[in-house]
Coordinates of C-alpha atoms in Angstrom, one line a residue:
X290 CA 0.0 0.0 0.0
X291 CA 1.5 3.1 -0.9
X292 CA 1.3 6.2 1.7
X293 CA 2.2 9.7 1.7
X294 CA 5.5 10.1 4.0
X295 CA 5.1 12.3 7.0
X296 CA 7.2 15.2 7.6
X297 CA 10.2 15.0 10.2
X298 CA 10.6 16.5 12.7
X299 CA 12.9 20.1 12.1
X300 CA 16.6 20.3 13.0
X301 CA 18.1 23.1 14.0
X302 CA 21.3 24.1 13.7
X303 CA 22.7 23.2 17.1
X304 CA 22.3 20.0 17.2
X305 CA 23.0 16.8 14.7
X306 CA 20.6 14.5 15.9
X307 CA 18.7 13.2 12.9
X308 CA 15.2 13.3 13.1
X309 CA 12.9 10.4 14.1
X310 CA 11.9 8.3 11.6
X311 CA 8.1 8.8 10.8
X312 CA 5.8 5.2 12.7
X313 CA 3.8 3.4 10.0
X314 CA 0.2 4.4 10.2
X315 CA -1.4 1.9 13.0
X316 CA -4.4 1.3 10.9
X317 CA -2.6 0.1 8.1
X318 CA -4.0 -2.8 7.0
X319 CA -2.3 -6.0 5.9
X320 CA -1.4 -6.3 2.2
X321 CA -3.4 -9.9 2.1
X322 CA -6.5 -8.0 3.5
X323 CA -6.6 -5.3 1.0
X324 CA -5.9 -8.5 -1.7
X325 CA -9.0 -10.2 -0.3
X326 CA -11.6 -7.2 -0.2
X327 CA -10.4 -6.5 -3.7
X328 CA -11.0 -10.0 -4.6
X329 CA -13.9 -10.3 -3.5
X330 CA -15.5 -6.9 -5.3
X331 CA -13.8 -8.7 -8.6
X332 CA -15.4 -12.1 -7.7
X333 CA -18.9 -10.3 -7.7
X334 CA -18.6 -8.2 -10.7
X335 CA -17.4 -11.3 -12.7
X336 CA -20.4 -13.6 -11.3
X337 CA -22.8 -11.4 -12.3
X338 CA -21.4 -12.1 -15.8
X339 CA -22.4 -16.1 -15.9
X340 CA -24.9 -16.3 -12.9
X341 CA -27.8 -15.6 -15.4
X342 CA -27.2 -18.0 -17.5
X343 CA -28.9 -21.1 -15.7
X344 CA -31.7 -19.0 -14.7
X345 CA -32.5 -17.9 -18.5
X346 CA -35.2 -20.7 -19.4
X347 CA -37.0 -19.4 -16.4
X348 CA -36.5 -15.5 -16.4
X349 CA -38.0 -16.5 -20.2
X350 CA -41.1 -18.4 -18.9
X351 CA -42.3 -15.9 -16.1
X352 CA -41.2 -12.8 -17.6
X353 CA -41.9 -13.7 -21.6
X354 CA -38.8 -12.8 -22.8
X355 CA -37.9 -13.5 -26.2
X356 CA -34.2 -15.3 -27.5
X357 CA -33.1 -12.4 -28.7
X358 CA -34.1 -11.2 -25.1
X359 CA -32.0 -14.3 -23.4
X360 CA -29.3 -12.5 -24.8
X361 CA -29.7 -9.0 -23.7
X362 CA -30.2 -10.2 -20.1
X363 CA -26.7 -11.0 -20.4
X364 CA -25.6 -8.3 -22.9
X365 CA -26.9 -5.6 -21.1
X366 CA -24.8 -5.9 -18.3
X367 CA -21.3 -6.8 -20.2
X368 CA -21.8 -4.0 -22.8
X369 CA -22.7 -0.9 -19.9
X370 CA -20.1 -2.7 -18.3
X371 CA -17.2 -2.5 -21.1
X372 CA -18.2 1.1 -22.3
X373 CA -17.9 2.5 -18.8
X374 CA -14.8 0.4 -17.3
X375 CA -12.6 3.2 -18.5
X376 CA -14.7 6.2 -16.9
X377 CA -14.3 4.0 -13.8
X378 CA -10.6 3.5 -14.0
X379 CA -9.8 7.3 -14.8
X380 CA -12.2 8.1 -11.6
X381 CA -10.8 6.1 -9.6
X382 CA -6.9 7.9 -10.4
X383 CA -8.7 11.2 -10.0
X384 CA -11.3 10.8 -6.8
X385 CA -9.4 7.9 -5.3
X386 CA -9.8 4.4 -5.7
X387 CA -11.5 3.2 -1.9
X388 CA -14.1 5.9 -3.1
X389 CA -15.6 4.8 -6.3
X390 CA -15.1 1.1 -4.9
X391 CA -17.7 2.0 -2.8
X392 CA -19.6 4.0 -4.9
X393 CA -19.5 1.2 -7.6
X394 CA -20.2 -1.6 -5.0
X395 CA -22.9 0.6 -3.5
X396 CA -24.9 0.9 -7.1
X397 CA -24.2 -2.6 -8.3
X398 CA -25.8 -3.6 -4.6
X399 CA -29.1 -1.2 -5.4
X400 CA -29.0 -2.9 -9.0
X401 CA -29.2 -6.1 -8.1
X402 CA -32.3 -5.8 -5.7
X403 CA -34.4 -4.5 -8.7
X404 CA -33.6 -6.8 -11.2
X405 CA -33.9 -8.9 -8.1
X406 CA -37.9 -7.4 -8.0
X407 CA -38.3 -6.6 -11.6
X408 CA -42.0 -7.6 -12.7
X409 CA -41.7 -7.3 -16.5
X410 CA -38.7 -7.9 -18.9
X411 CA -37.8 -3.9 -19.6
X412 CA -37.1 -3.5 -15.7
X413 CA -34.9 -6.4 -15.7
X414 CA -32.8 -5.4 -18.6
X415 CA -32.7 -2.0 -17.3
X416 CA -31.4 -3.5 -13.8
X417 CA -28.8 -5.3 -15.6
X418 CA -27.4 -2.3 -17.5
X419 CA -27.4 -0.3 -14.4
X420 CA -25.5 -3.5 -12.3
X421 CA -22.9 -3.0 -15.2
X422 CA -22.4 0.6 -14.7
X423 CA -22.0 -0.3 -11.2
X424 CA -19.1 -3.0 -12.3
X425 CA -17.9 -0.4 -14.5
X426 CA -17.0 1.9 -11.4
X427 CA -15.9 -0.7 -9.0
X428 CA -13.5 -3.3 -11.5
X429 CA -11.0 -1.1 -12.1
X430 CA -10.2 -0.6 -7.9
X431 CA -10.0 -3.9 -7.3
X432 CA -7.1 -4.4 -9.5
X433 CA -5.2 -1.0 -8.7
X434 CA -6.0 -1.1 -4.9
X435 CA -4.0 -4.6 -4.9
X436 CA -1.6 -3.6 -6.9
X437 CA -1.1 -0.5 -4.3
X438 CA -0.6 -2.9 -1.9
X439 CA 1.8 -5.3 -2.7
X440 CA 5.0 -4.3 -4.3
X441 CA 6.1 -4.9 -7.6
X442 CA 7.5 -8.7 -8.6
X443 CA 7.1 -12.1 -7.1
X444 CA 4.3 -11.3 -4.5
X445 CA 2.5 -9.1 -7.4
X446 CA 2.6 -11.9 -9.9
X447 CA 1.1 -14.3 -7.1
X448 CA -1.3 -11.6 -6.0
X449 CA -2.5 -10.7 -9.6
X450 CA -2.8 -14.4 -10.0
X451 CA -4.8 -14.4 -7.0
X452 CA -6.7 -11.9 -8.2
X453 CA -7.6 -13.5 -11.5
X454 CA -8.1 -16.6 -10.4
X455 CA -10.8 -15.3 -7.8
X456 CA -12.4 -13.1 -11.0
X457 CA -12.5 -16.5 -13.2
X458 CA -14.0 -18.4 -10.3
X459 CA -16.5 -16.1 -10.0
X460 CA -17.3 -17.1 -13.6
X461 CA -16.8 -20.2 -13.8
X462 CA -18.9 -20.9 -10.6
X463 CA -21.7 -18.8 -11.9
X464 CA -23.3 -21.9 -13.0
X465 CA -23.5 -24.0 -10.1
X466 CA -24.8 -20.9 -7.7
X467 CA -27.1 -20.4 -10.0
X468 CA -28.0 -23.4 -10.6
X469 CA -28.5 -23.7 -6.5
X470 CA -30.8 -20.7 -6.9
X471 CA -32.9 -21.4 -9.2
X472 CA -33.7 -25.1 -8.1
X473 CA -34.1 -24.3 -4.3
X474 CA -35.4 -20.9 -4.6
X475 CA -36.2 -18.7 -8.0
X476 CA -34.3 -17.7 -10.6
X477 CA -34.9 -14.0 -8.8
X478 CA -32.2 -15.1 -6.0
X479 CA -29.3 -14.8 -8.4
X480 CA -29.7 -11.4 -8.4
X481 CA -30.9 -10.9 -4.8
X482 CA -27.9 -12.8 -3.6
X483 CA -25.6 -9.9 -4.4
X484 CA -27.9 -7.9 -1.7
X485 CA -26.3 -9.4 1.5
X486 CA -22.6 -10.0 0.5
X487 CA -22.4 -6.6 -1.2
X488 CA -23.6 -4.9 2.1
X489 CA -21.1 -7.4 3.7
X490 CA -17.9 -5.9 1.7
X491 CA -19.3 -3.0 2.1
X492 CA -18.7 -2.7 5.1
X493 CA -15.5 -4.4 5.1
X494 CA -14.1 -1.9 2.4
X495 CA -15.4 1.1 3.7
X496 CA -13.3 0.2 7.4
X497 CA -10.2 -1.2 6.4
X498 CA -9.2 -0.5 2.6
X499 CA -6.8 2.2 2.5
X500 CA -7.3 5.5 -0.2
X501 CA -5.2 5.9 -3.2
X502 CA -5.2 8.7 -5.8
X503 CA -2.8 9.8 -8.7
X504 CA -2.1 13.7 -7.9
X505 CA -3.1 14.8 -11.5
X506 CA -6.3 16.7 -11.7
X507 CA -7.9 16.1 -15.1
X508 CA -11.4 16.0 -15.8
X509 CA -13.6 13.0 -16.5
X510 CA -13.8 12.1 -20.3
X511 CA -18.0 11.3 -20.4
X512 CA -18.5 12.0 -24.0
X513 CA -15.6 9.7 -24.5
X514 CA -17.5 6.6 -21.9
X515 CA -20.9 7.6 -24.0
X516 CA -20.2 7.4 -27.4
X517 CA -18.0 4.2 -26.7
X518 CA -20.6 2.4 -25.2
X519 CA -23.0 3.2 -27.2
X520 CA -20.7 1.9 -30.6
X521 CA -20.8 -1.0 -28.6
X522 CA -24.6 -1.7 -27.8
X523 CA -25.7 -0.4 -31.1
X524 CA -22.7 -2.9 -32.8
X525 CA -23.7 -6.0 -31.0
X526 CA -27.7 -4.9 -31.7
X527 CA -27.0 -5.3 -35.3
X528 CA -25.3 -8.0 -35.3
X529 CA -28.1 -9.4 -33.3
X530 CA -30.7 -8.2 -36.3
X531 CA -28.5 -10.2 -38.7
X532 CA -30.6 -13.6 -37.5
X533 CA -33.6 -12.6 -38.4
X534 CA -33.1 -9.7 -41.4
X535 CA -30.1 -11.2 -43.0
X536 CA -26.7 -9.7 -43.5
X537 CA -28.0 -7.6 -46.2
X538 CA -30.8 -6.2 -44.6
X539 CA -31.3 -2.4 -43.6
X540 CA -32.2 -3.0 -40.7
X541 CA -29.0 -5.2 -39.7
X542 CA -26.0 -2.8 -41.8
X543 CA -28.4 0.3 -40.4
X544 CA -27.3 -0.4 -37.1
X545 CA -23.8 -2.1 -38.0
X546 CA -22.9 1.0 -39.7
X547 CA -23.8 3.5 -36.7
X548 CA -21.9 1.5 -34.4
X549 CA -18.9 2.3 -36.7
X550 CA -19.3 5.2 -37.0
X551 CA -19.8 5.4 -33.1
X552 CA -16.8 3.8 -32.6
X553 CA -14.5 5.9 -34.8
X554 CA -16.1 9.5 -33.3
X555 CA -15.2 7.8 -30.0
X556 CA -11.3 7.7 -31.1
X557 CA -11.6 11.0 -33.0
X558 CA -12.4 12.7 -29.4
X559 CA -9.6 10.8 -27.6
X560 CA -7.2 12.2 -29.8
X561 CA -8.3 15.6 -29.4
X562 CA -9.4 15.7 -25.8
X563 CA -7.5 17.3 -23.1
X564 CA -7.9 14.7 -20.7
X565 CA -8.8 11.7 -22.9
X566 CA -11.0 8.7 -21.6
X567 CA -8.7 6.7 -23.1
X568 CA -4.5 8.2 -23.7
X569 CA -3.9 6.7 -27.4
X570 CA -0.5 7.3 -26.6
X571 CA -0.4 4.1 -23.9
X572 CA -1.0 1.8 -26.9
X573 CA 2.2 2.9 -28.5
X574 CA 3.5 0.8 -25.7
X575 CA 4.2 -2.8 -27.1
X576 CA 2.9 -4.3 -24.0
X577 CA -0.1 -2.5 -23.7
X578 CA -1.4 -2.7 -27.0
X579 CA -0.1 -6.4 -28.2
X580 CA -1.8 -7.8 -24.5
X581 CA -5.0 -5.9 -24.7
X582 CA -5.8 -7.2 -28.1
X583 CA -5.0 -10.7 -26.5
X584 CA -7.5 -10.2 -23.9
X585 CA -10.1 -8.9 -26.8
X586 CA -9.4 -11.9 -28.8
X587 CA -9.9 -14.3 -26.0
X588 CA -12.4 -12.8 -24.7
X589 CA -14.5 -13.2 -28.2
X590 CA -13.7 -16.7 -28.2
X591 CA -14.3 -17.7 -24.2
X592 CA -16.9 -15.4 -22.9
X593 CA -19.9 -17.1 -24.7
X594 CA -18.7 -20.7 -23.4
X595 CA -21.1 -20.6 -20.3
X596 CA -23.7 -18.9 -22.3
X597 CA -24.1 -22.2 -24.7
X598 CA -22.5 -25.0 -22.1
X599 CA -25.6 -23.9 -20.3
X600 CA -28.3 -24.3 -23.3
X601 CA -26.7 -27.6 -24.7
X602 CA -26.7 -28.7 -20.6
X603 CA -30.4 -27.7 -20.4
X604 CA -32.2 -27.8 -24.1
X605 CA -30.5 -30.4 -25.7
X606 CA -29.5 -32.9 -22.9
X607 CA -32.4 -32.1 -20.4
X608 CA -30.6 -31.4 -17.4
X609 CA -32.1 -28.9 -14.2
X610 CA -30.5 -25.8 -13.0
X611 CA -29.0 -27.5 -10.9
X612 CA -27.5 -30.5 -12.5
X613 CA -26.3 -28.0 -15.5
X614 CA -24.0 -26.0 -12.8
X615 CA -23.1 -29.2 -11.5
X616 CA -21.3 -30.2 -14.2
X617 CA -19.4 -26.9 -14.5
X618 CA -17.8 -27.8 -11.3
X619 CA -14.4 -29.2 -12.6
X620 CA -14.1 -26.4 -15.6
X621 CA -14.6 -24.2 -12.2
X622 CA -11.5 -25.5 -10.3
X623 CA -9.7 -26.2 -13.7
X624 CA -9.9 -21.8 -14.1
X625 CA -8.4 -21.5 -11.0
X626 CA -5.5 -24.1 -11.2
X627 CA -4.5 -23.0 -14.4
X628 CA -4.6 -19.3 -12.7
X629 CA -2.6 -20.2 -9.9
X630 CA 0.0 -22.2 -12.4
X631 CA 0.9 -19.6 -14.8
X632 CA 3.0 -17.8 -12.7
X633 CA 5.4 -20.4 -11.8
X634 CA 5.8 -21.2 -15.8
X635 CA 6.1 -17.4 -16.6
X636 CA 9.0 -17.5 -13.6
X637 CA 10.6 -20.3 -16.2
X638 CA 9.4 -19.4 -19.6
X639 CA 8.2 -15.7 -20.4
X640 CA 4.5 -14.3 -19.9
X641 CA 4.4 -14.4 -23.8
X642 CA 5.1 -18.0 -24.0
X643 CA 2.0 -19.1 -21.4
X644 CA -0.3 -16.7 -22.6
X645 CA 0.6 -18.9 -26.2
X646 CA 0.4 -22.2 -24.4
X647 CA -3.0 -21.6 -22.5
X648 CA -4.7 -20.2 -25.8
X649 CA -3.5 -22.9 -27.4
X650 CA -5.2 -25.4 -24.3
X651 CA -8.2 -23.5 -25.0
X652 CA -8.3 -23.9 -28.4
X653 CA -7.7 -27.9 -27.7
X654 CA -11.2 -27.9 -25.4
X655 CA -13.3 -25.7 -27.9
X656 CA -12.3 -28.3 -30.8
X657 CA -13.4 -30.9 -28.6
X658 CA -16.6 -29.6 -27.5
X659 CA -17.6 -29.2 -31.2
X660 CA -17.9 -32.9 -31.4
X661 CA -20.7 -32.7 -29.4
X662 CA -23.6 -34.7 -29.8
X663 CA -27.7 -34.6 -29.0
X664 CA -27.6 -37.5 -27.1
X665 CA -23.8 -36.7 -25.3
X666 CA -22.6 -37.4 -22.0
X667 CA -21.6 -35.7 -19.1
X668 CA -17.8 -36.8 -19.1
X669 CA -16.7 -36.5 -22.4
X670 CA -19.4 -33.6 -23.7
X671 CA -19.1 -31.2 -20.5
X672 CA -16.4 -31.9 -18.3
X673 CA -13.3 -33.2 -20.0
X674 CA -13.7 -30.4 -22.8
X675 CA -14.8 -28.1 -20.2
X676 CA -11.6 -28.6 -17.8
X677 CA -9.8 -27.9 -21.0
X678 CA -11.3 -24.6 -22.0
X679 CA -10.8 -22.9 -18.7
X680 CA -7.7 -24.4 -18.0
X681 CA -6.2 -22.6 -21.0
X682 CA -8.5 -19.4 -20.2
X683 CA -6.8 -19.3 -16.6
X684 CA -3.3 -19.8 -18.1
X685 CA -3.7 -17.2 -20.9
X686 CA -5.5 -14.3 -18.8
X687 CA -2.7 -13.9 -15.8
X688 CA 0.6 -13.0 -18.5
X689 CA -1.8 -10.6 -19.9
X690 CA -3.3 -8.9 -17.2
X691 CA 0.4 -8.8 -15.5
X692 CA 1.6 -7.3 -19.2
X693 CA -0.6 -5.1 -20.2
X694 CA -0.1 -3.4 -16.6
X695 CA 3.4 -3.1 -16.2
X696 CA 3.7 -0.6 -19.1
X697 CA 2.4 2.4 -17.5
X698 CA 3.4 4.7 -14.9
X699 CA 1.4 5.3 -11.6
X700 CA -1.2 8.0 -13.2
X701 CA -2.1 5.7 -15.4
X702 CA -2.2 2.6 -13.1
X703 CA -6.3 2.9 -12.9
X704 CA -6.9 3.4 -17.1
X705 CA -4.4 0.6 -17.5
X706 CA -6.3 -1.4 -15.4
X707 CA -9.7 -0.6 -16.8
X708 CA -8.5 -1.0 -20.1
X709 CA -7.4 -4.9 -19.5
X710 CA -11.1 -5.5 -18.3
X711 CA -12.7 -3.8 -21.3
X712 CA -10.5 -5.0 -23.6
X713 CA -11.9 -8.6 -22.1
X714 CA -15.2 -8.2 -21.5
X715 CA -15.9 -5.4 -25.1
X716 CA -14.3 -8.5 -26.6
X717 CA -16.7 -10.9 -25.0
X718 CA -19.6 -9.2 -25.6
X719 CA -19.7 -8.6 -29.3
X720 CA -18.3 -12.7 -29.3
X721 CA -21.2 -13.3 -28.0
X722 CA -23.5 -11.7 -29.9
X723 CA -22.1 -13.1 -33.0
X724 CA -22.2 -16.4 -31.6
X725 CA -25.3 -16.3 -30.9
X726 CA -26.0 -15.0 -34.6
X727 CA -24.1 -18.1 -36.2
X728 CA -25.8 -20.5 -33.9
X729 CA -29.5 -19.2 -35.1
X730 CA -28.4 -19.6 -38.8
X731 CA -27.2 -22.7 -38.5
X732 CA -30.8 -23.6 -36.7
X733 CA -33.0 -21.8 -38.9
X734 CA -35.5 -21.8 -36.3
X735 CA -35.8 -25.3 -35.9
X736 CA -36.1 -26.1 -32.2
X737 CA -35.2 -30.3 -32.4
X738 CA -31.8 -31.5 -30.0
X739 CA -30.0 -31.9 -33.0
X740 CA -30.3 -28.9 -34.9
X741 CA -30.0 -27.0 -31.6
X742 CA -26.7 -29.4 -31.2
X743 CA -25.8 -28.4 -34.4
X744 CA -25.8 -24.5 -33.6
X745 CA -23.6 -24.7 -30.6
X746 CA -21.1 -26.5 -31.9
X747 CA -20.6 -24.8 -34.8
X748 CA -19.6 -21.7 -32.1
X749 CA -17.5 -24.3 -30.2
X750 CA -15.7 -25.1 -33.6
X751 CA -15.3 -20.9 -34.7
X752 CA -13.8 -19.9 -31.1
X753 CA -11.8 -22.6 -31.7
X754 CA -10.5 -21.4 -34.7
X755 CA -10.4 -17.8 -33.6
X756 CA -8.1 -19.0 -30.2
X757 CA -6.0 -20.5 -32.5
X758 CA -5.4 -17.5 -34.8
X759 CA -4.6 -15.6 -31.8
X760 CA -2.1 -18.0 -30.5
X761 CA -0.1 -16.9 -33.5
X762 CA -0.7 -13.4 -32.9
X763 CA 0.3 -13.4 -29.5
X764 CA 3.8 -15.4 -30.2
X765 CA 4.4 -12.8 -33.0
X766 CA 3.4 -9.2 -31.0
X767 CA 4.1 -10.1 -27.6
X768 CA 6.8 -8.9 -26.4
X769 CA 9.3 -11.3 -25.6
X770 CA 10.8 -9.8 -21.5
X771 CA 10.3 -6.3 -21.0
X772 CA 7.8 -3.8 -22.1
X773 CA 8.9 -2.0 -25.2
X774 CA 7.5 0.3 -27.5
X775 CA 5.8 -0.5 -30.5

């Protein structure tokens, strides 16, 4: 944790005696309890990502949603979330980062009990775009407050790992508490779940994490968080619209073209603002750039795996809630383990050669869960490609994250870090949406187990494809030790 040295004592001139050495604050708190309340604000933002996703046949049945709808439940929240992560981070260097951990904590709390108590399917998707904004203002903290706390090398590597092993837990275990949930109480608990342990870190931050601030005062870039997230939702809308219009149908390229053109006004102001949401100058950096475009890659590619493990578990093979987040049990502790391993390899290899191997692992469990069948079983059509998938996820995700944040300087420390997450989840969130596209083509409407069989693997088989491709990108941009320019 870094604090501001207190002045000494004064000296005069008639005396040598050097002055006291300033005592260390005596409500410091230890580095591995700052780590754990900045884990767990990490492990909550990233549920919220894949708890829905068991509960989806049932928010469907009581609140008529629509598939397209299915997918907005989840959309809603990882697009707010990705178009505001790098408000959040620039807030949190200019207000300090203990204060918009609370604030984001606070509104991703209030979120969750109305989408908790939503009674029609507009409140619930409005709940889950404000939960993201919430994420949005909390993510960034979690990883700058730890990294604060622990000095840089050995203990940061294992704390980072720490840190992202406790964010892709909270993924990966999405399935089983929601599964929990939804079979023992409603689907409405996977939201109302956050209400208690929100209020419980709460509390924990509020007394014991320490502040931190960068001691530039710039101003906060909101047409820049606007007219990126808004690229993004109206992007991933139209590439929704291409199931049902077609890809040469107004009102899919209508869409697809605004988000473009969203997109590139949203650079256009970043290199012209004063205090940009976004510094284009961090991605001359090597590291910065060549990792963050790792993360979007993967992120394309992974995200959407609980999405359609989830359908295939419960539309195609007939499994509960409950028995569907069962089976994501080992794929759960495979994300950690390979978490937890990649720092020991990158101590005896490089961070560019495990983010390689683990996209490569990945790309090994995708291939295989293409093979899928209607009738397939739970060992060698869940778990065994599952374990796979998120064992290369985990190994892939800690180099970057550790990367992409080593090549900036401390006023940067909280854009660095929100750009690693949006990078990840922008990535994720327009995979999934195309995903979702190519799996409704391939259906054509038909609802059977095979042709719904048919659909997901097809996605299994392209993020496949698309891990591998960035396998090679990553062993050709990545820098090889050190950061270094571009």
């Amino acid at each position: 944790m870094a604090t501001m040295p207190s002045t000494p004592e004064p000296t005069t001139a008639r005396t040598t005696t050097p002055a006291p050495a300033p005592a260390p604050p005596k409500n410091r708190a230890p580095a591995w309890l700052v780590v754990a309340l900045a884990c767990a604000g990490q492990f909550l933002v990233v549920l919220d990502v894949s708890v829905v996703n068991v509960a989806l046949p049932s928010m469907r049945a009581d609140l008529g949603l629509s598939a397209p709808g299915l997918q907005w439940v989840v959309n809603a929240y990882a697009i707010t979330f990705a178009g505001f992560l790098l408000l959040g981070g620039r807030a949190g260097d200019l207000y300090g980062r203990k204060r918009t951990f609370l604030i984001g904590l606070a509104l991703f709390t209030l979120a969750s009990l109305s989408g908790g108590l939503a009674q029609s399917d507009w409140e619930l998707l409005v709940a889950r775009a404000v939960q993201g904004l919430g994420a949005a203002i909390l993510a960034p903290s979690t990883l700058t407050l730890l990294t604060a706390a622990v000095p840089e090398g050995a203990a940061r590597a294992r704390a980072i790992a720490t840190w992202t092993a406790v964010g892709a837990g909270g993924g990966s275990a999405g399935g089983l508490v929601g599964g929990v949930l939804v079979d023992t109480l409603s689907w409405r608990w996977v939201l109302l779940i956050n209400v208690p342990v929100g209020a419980l870190v709460l509390a924990g931050a509020l007394r014991w994490l320490p502040e931190t601030r960068t001691a530039t005062r710039r101003r906060l870039d909101v047409p820049g968080a606007v007219l990126v997230t808004a690229g993004l939702a109206t992007l991933a809308f139209g590439i929704s619209r291409i199931e049902a219009e077609g890809w040469t149908s107004g009102a899919a390229l209508l869409p697809l073209g605004a988000g473009v053109v969203l997109i590139a006004a949203f650079l256009a102001v970043e290199a012209r603002a004063k205090s940009p949401l976004m510094p284009l100058g961090l991605l001359r950096l090597r590291q910065v750039a060549s990792a963050n475009v790792a993360m979007f890659i993967s992120g394309s590619a992974t995200f959407c795996m609980w999405f359609f493990m989830t359908l295939y578990a419960q539309n195609v093979l007939g499994y509960t809630p409950l028995e569907a987040g069962l089976a994501q049990i080992p794929s759960s502790f495979a994300v950690i383990i390979g978490s937890k391993l990649a720092p020991r390899l990158m101590r005896t290899t490089s961070p560019r050669a495990v983010a390689v191997l683990g996209a490569l692992v990945a790309a090994g469990g995708f291939a295989w869960q293409s093979t899928m069948s209607a009738d397939g079983e739970l060992l060698t059509d869940i778990v065994l490609p599952g374990v796979l998938m998120m064992l290369g996820a985990g190994l892939a995700t800690t180099p970057l994250a550790s990367l992409a944040t080593s090549g900036a300087g401390a006023a940067d420390s909280g854009i660095v870090s929100g750009l690693v997450n949006t990078s990840r989840t922008m990535g994720g969130s327009l995979g999934l949406a195309v995903m979702a596209t190519i799996a409704a083509t391939r259906t054509d409407g038909r609802t059977t187990a095979a042709a719904l069989t048919d659909g997901y693997a097809l996605t299994f088989r392209t993020s496949a494809a698309v891990l591998t491709a960035g396998a090679l990108l990553m062993w050709a941009w990545l820098p090889r030790g050190g950061g270094d320019r571009a």
